[in-house]
Amino acid sequence: MKLMNILLVDDDPLWLFNLRKRMPSAAKLFECRSSESAKRLIEKHDFDLAIIDLDIEGNLDGLELTKISSQRGIYSVILTSHEEEEVINQGYQVGAKDFLTKPLSDQSLENLLKRFDTFKNQNGQFKEISKRFITHNNEMKEIIQKLGNLKQSSKAVLIQGPSGTGKTYLAQIIHELTHAKDAPLVSLNCAQFNEMTIDSELFGHKKGSFTGAHENKVGLIKMAEGGTLFLDEIHGLSPKAQLKLLTALDQGIIYPVGAHKPEKVSFKIICATSENLEDLVKRGYFRKDLYFRIKTFILNLLGLKDRPEDILPLLYNEVEKQERKIFISPEAKDILLQYDWPGNVREVKDLVENWNIFGVGIVHKEDLPSKMTLKREALGTTLKGEEFPQEVFDLGLQAYMDQVRQEILLQTLDKFKGKQSEVARALKMSKSKISKEVSRMRENGL
């Protein structure tokens, strides 16, 4: 185990002595007998693990200390003789990762250290992935956190999200998490091939199996042997190819075009789509059995319009990659933050690349595409103060906007007969956000 800092907090010197003897040798130990001294140490040092007595100085003082400790990112463990459910609940609510009772057996301590080691590895992965997949959005951070569960896993992964949100990039990260460095990653955009050519691309073909098949061809599935097959825009796969892919996943065999004998295959599959596969299944455009086979682990990426806090960090990240330094003026920033970014992360990259190509040093309003500025100018010409509805002033801006938003959502739900997936597509919102809005309205009796 790597060198780490461990904080032990207990007002009983015998318990401290007992814990100290059983801690890993590759650890630097800090001991405290009071909450105040523990708080000072937490402020002064970076701890990896803290084992805190719940009843230090009485009155469950360990709960407050655990809250402070967990907020600093420390793996916090409560040690106590209490077994009441309410106390246990409070412990986990304030951020405890473990809640163990005294006396602490050697096996319990060993299991605790194993759980901590797993947590530390996953947390390290989270930080590493966060450097590559930039986001400040809580929903997106949860997705990155989930990736730690995929390490060395052969589970099928389905990545859903609007075009340009980084699905291909995320698939590459998942591949690196789950395979050795020399394992192949083979990619195919299913929407770029028709029904006649997709079979040959995926499964290969035998010489003479069709006009133009002058020699044997190895398919992408076979090329992905021992690695990952990434199928982007999986909704574009033909019905015939869907069935053959299902056979490959369930039975581990493929039939190249023109072949009479099966070939064994073993690969991990990652699929991505900008469409609602569940809706396509209901409409009969996508096989239900294949859908359930590829959605073992689902990751839903949000578009930039649903995570505006990521716009500037992504822009600056792209700027930093360029050799030339670029400054974005406050006026340009304001416009960029108001823009919907239909092309998402891909559009961000293209914009910064254009600034670099055309030698832009300071980004002014004039350096932005007209589609960004015209929309804002049109908004400015239509919203004249004397033309505002009186309700804006009666209710206040926020309440009025909430009312308008609610009315638009109700009318759109009525238009599409309550089908949230179609409402989400029409209003260019994520389905999860529509679902939350509907739930909130139901709670309010609407």
Short mmCIF file of N, CA and C in Angstrom, two decimals, residues 4-63:
data_model
loop_
_atom_site.label_atom_id
_atom_site.label_comp_id
_atom_site.label_asym_id
_atom_site.label_seq_id
_atom_site.Cartn_x
_atom_site.Cartn_y
_atom_site.Cartn_z
N MET A 4 0.46 6.96 2.94
CA MET A 4 -0.73 7.79 3.06
C MET A 4 -0.79 8.38 4.46
N ASN A 5 -1.57 9.46 4.58
CA ASN A 5 -1.77 10.11 5.87
C ASN A 5 -3.08 9.65 6.48
N ILE A 6 -3.01 9.14 7.71
CA ILE A 6 -4.19 8.63 8.40
C ILE A 6 -4.38 9.41 9.70
N LEU A 7 -5.62 9.86 9.91
CA LEU A 7 -5.98 10.57 11.14
C LEU A 7 -6.81 9.65 12.02
N LEU A 8 -6.39 9.47 13.27
CA LEU A 8 -7.11 8.66 14.25
C LEU A 8 -7.63 9.60 15.34
N VAL A 9 -8.94 9.58 15.58
CA VAL A 9 -9.55 10.48 16.56
C VAL A 9 -10.35 9.69 17.58
N ASP A 10 -9.90 9.72 18.82
CA ASP A 10 -10.60 9.03 19.92
C ASP A 10 -10.12 9.61 21.24
N ASP A 11 -11.04 9.84 22.17
CA ASP A 11 -10.63 10.40 23.46
C ASP A 11 -10.17 9.33 24.45
N ASP A 12 -10.18 8.08 24.00
CA ASP A 12 -9.71 6.97 24.83
C ASP A 12 -8.29 6.59 24.38
N PRO A 13 -7.26 6.85 25.20
CA PRO A 13 -5.88 6.55 24.80
C PRO A 13 -5.63 5.08 24.51
N LEU A 14 -6.37 4.18 25.18
CA LEU A 14 -6.19 2.75 24.93
C LEU A 14 -6.67 2.38 23.53
N TRP A 15 -7.80 2.99 23.09
CA TRP A 15 -8.30 2.72 21.75
C TRP A 15 -7.33 3.26 20.69
N LEU A 16 -6.78 4.44 20.97
CA LEU A 16 -5.81 5.01 20.04
C LEU A 16 -4.59 4.11 19.91
N PHE A 17 -4.13 3.61 21.03
CA PHE A 17 -2.97 2.71 21.03
C PHE A 17 -3.29 1.43 20.26
N ASN A 18 -4.49 0.91 20.47
CA ASN A 18 -4.91 -0.32 19.80
C ASN A 18 -4.99 -0.13 18.28
N LEU A 19 -5.55 1.02 17.85
CA LEU A 19 -5.67 1.31 16.42
C LEU A 19 -4.30 1.54 15.78
N ARG A 20 -3.45 2.27 16.50
CA ARG A 20 -2.13 2.61 15.99
C ARG A 20 -1.34 1.35 15.65
N LYS A 21 -1.40 0.35 16.52
CA LYS A 21 -0.64 -0.89 16.30
C LYS A 21 -1.11 -1.64 15.06
N ARG A 22 -2.35 -1.44 14.67
CA ARG A 22 -2.93 -2.25 13.58
C ARG A 22 -2.99 -1.52 12.24
N MET A 23 -2.50 -0.29 12.22
CA MET A 23 -2.50 0.46 10.97
C MET A 23 -1.38 -0.01 10.04
N PRO A 24 -1.52 0.19 8.73
CA PRO A 24 -0.49 -0.22 7.77
C PRO A 24 0.85 0.45 8.09
N SER A 25 1.92 -0.28 7.89
CA SER A 25 3.25 0.28 8.17
C SER A 25 3.58 1.42 7.21
N ALA A 26 3.05 1.34 5.99
CA ALA A 26 3.32 2.38 4.99
C ALA A 26 2.31 3.51 5.14
N ALA A 27 2.23 4.08 6.33
CA ALA A 27 1.29 5.17 6.59
C ALA A 27 1.87 6.11 7.64
N LYS A 28 1.58 7.38 7.48
CA LYS A 28 1.96 8.37 8.47
C LYS A 28 0.73 8.65 9.34
N LEU A 29 0.87 8.39 10.64
CA LEU A 29 -0.28 8.48 11.54
C LEU A 29 -0.30 9.80 12.31
N PHE A 30 -1.51 10.34 12.47
CA PHE A 30 -1.75 11.52 13.30
C PHE A 30 -2.86 11.15 14.29
N GLU A 31 -2.66 11.47 15.56
CA GLU A 31 -3.63 11.10 16.58
C GLU A 31 -4.18 12.33 17.29
N CYS A 32 -5.48 12.28 17.62
CA CYS A 32 -6.14 13.38 18.33
C CYS A 32 -7.07 12.81 19.39
N ARG A 33 -7.20 13.55 20.51
CA ARG A 33 -8.11 13.14 21.57
C ARG A 33 -9.25 14.13 21.75
N SER A 34 -9.33 15.13 20.87
CA SER A 34 -10.42 16.10 20.96
C SER A 34 -10.83 16.57 19.58
N SER A 35 -12.07 17.05 19.47
CA SER A 35 -12.57 17.52 18.19
C SER A 35 -11.81 18.74 17.69
N GLU A 36 -11.52 19.67 18.60
CA GLU A 36 -10.85 20.90 18.21
C GLU A 36 -9.45 20.65 17.64
N SER A 37 -8.71 19.78 18.32
CA SER A 37 -7.36 19.48 17.81
C SER A 37 -7.44 18.75 16.47
N ALA A 38 -8.47 17.92 16.31
CA ALA A 38 -8.66 17.21 15.04
C ALA A 38 -8.98 18.19 13.91
N LYS A 39 -9.83 19.19 14.20
CA LYS A 39 -10.18 20.20 13.20
C LYS A 39 -8.95 20.97 12.74
N ARG A 40 -8.09 21.30 13.69
CA ARG A 40 -6.87 22.05 13.35
C ARG A 40 -5.97 21.21 12.45
N LEU A 41 -5.87 19.92 12.74
CA LEU A 41 -5.03 19.04 11.91
C LEU A 41 -5.60 18.89 10.51
N ILE A 42 -6.93 18.78 10.41
CA ILE A 42 -7.58 18.63 9.10
C ILE A 42 -7.33 19.86 8.23
N GLU A 43 -7.32 21.03 8.85
CA GLU A 43 -7.05 22.27 8.11
C GLU A 43 -5.59 22.35 7.66
N LYS A 44 -4.70 21.74 8.44
CA LYS A 44 -3.27 21.88 8.22
C LYS A 44 -2.70 20.82 7.27
N HIS A 45 -3.27 19.62 7.28
CA HIS A 45 -2.71 18.50 6.51
C HIS A 45 -3.72 17.94 5.50
N ASP A 46 -3.19 17.24 4.49
CA ASP A 46 -4.02 16.52 3.52
C ASP A 46 -4.10 15.06 3.93
N PHE A 47 -5.22 14.68 4.48
CA PHE A 47 -5.39 13.30 4.93
C PHE A 47 -6.08 12.46 3.86
N ASP A 48 -5.70 11.20 3.84
CA ASP A 48 -6.36 10.24 2.94
C ASP A 48 -7.50 9.53 3.64
N LEU A 49 -7.27 9.18 4.90
CA LEU A 49 -8.23 8.37 5.67
C LEU A 49 -8.35 8.94 7.07
N ALA A 50 -9.58 9.02 7.58
CA ALA A 50 -9.82 9.46 8.96
C ALA A 50 -10.75 8.47 9.65
N ILE A 51 -10.32 7.94 10.80
CA ILE A 51 -11.16 7.05 11.61
C ILE A 51 -11.54 7.83 12.86
N ILE A 52 -12.83 8.10 13.00
CA ILE A 52 -13.31 9.05 14.01
C ILE A 52 -14.26 8.37 14.99
N ASP A 53 -13.98 8.52 16.26
CA ASP A 53 -14.88 8.01 17.30
C ASP A 53 -16.12 8.89 17.35
N LEU A 54 -17.30 8.29 17.25
CA LEU A 54 -18.54 9.05 17.23
C LEU A 54 -18.78 9.82 18.53
N ASP A 55 -18.38 9.22 19.66
CA ASP A 55 -18.70 9.79 20.97
C ASP A 55 -17.54 10.57 21.58
N ILE A 56 -16.65 11.06 20.72
CA ILE A 56 -15.53 11.81 21.27
C ILE A 56 -16.06 13.00 22.05
N GLU A 57 -15.67 13.09 23.29
CA GLU A 57 -16.12 14.15 24.21
C GLU A 57 -17.63 14.17 24.40
N GLY A 58 -18.29 13.07 24.05
CA GLY A 58 -19.73 12.93 24.29
C GLY A 58 -20.60 13.63 23.27
N ASN A 59 -21.93 13.35 23.35
CA ASN A 59 -22.95 14.03 22.54
C ASN A 59 -22.78 13.87 21.04
N LEU A 60 -22.27 12.75 20.60
CA LEU A 60 -22.13 12.45 19.17
C LEU A 60 -21.34 13.54 18.42
N ASP A 61 -20.32 14.09 19.09
CA ASP A 61 -19.51 15.15 18.47
C ASP A 61 -18.81 14.68 17.20
N GLY A 62 -18.63 13.37 17.07
CA GLY A 62 -17.94 12.84 15.90
C GLY A 62 -18.69 13.11 14.60
N LEU A 63 -20.01 13.36 14.68
CA LEU A 63 -20.79 13.64 13.47
C LEU A 63 -20.33 14.93 12.81
#
